[in-house]
Coordinates of C-alpha atoms in Angstrom, one line a residue:
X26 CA 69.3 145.2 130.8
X27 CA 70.5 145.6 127.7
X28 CA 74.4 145.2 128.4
X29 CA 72.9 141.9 130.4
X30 CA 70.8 140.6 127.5
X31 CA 74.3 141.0 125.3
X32 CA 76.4 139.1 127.4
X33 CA 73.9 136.7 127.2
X34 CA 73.5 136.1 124.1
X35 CA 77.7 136.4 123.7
X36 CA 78.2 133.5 126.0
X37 CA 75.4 131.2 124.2
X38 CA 77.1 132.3 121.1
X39 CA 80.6 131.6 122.4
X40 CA 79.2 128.0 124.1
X41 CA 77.7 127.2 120.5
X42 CA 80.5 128.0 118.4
X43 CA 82.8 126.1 120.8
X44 CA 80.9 123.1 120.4
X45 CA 80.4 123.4 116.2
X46 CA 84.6 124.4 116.5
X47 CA 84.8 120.7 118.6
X48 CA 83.1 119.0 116.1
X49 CA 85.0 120.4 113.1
X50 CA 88.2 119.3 114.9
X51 CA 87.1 115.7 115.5
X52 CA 85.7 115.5 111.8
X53 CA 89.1 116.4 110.9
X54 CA 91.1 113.7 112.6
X55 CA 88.5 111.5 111.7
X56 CA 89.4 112.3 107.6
X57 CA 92.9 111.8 108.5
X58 CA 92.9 108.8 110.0
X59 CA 90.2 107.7 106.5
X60 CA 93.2 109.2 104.1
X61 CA 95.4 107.0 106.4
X62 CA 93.3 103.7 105.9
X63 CA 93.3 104.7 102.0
X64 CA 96.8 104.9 101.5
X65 CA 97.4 101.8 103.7
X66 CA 95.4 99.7 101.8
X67 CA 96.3 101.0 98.4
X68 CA 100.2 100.2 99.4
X69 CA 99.4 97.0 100.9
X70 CA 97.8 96.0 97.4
X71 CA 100.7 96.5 95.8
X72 CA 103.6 95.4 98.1
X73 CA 102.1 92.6 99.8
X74 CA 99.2 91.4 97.4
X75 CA 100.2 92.7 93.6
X76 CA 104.1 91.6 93.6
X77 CA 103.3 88.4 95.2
X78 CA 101.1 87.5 92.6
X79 CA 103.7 88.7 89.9
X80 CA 106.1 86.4 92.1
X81 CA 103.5 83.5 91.8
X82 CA 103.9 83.6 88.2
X83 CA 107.5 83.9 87.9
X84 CA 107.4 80.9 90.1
X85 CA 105.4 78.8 88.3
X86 CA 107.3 80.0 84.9
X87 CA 110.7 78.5 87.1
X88 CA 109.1 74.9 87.7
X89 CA 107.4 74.6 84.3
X90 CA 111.2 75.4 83.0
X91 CA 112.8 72.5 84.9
X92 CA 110.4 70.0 84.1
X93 CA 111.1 70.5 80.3
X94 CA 114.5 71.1 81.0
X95 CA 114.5 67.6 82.4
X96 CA 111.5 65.8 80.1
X97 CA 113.7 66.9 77.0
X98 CA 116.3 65.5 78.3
X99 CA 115.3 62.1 79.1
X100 CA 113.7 62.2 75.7
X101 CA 116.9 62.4 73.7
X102 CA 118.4 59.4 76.6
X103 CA 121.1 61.9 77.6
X104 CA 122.4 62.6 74.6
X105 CA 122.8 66.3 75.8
X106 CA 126.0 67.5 77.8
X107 CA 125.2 66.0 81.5
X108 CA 126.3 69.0 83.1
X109 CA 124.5 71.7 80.9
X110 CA 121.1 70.2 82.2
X111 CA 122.5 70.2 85.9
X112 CA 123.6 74.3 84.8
X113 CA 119.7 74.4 83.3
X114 CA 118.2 72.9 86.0
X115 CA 120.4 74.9 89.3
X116 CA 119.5 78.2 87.7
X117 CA 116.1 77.5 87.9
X118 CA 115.8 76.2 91.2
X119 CA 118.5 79.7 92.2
X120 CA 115.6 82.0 90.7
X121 CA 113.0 80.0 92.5
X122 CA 114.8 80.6 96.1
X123 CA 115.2 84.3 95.1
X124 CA 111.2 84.3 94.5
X125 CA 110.4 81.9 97.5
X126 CA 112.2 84.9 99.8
X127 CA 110.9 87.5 98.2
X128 CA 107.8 86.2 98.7
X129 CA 108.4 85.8 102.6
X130 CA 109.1 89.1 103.2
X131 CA 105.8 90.5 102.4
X132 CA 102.7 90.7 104.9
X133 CA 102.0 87.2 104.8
X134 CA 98.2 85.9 106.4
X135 CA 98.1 82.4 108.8
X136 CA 96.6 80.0 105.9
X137 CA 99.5 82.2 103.1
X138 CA 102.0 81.5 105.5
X139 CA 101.1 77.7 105.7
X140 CA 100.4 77.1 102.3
X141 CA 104.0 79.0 101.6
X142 CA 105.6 76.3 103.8
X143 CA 104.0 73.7 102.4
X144 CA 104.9 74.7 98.8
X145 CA 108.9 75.2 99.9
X146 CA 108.6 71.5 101.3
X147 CA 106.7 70.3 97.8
X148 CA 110.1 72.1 96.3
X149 CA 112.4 70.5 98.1
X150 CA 111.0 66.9 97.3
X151 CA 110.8 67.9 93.5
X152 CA 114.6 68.8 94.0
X153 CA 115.6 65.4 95.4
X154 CA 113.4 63.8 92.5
X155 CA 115.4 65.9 90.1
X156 CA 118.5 64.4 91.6
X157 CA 117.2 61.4 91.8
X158 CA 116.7 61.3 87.8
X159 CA 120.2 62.0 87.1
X160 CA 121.6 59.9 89.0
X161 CA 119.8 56.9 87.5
X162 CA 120.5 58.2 84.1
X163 CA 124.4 58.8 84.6
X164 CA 123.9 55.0 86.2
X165 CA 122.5 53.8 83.1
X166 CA 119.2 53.2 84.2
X167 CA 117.3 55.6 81.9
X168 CA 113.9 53.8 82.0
X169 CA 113.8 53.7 85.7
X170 CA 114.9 57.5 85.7
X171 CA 111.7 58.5 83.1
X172 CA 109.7 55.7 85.4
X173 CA 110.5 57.8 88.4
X174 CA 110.1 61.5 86.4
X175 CA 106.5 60.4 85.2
X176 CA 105.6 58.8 88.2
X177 CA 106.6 60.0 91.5
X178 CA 107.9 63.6 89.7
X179 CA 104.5 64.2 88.6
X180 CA 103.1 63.7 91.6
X181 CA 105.3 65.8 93.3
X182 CA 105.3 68.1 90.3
X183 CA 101.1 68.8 90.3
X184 CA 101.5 69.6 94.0
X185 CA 103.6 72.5 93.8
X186 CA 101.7 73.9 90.8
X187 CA 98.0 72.9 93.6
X188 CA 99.7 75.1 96.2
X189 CA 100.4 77.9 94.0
X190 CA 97.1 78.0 92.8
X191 CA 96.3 78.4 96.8
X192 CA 98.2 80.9 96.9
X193 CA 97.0 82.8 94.2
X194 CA 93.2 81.9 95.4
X195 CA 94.2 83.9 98.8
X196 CA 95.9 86.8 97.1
X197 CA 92.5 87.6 95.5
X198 CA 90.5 87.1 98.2
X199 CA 92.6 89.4 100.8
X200 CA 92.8 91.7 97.9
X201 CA 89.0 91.8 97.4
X202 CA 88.9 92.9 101.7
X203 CA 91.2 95.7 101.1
X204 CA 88.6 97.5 98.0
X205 CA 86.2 96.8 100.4
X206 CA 87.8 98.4 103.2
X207 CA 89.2 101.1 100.8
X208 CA 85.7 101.9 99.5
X209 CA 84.3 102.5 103.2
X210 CA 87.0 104.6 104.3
X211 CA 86.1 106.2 100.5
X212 CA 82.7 106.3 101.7
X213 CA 82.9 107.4 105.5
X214 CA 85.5 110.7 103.9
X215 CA 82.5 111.5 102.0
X216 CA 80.5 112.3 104.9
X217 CA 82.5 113.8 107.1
X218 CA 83.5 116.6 104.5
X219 CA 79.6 117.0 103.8
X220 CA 79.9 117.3 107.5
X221 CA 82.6 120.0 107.7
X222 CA 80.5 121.6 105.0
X223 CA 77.7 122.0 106.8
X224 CA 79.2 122.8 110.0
X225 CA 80.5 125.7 108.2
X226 CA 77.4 126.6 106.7
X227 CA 76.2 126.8 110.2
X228 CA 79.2 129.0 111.5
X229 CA 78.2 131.4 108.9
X230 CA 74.4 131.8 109.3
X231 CA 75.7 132.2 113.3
X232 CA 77.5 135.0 113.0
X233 CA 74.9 136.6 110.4
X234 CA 72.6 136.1 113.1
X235 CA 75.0 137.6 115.5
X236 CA 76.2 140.6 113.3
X237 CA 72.2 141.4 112.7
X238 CA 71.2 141.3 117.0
X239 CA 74.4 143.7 117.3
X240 CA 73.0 145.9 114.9
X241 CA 69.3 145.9 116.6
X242 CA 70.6 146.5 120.2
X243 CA 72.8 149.3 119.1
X244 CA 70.3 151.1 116.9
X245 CA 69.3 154.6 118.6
X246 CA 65.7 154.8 119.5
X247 CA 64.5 157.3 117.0
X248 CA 60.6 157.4 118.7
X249 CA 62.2 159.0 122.0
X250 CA 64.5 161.3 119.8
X251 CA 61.4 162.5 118.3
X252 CA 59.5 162.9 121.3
X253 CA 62.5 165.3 122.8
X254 CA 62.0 167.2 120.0
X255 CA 58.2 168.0 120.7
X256 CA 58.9 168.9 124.3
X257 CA 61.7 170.7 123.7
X258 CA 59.1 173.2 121.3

């Protein structure tokens, strides 16, 4: 009986710790794949959200450039060498295509992706304008150049600077999503290793538990050792 009442209590023990062993395994994937989430969204904050934005601004340094560039020189009528302001104004737009394709090889989302395309096409147009300007004022038409720099340039102008500003409205958004998505994976680590914690706790108290029936079962009966005493006299 008693070897019966062991094996017993072995095999609960055994099925017990096997499941609480179980558990501690799948808590422990489950913190990996947290740490995982963590570190992906803390990379993509920087690669794909923080140097876009730094992009964004070197961008929008580029464009403010040319347009003085430009406005100063229609102000002094030309008086400046022709082709230093074509030199000013083709480094500027050489920086701006180095930003727009750095830009592109991020993780870009649908309404980034459109509002990058329709930024490169506002870039474009302003590029023509640019051209446009010269040309008049290497004609001699320097009014009809400023008419077309204030007028149609501006236009043009404000709309690149309006989808920038998109751009930089969606960076922040999508960079809000991933603290929230950080802080829950934060948050869901938190309890798991409470988990594990307890788990172990429980572990312990089991094979206290165990430790103490042992001892019990494999205590000698002192009442019968006594009473073999007293017949033997």
């Amino acid at each position: 009986m008693k070897w019966s009442f062991v094996i017993q209590q072995k095999l609960k023990a055994a099925l017990l710790l096997g499941g609480i062993m179980g558990l501690i395994i799948l808590a422990t994937l489950l913190s990996r794949r947290n740490m995982e989430g963590i570190d992906k969204s803390f990379s993509s904050i920087y690669q794909d959200r923080l140097i876009p934005a730094t992009t964004i601004i070197y961008l929008t340094e580029n464009l403010y450039g040319k347009r003085l560039s430009l406005e100063e020189y229609l102000l002094t009528n030309g008086a400046e060498n022709k082709n230093e302001i074509k030199l000013q104004l083709s480094d500027h737009n050489r920086r701006i295509d180095s930003l727009i394709g750095a830009f592109e090889k991020t993780y870009l989302v649908d309404e980034e992706a459109k509002s990058l395309i329709a930024f490169k096409t506002e870039v474009l147009k302003y590029k023509a304008l640019e051209k446009s300007v010269l040309n008049l004022c290497n004609a001699g038409a320097q009014e009809e150049g400023k008419k077309l720099f204030a007028g149609a340039g501006s236009n043009t102008f404000k709309n690149t600077i309006t989808n920038l500003n998109e751009l930089t409205n969606i960076q922040s958004s999508i960079g809000k999503d991933l603290m929230k998505e950080s802080k829950s994976d934060i948050a869901s680590f938190g309890i798991i290793s409470f988990l594990q914690i307890g788990l172990a706790v429980v572990i312990g108290l089991m094979l206290l538990v165990l430790i103490q029936n042992s001892a019990i079962i494999n205590k000698p009966k002192i009442t019968g050792e006594k009473n073999q005493y007293f017949n033997l006299n």
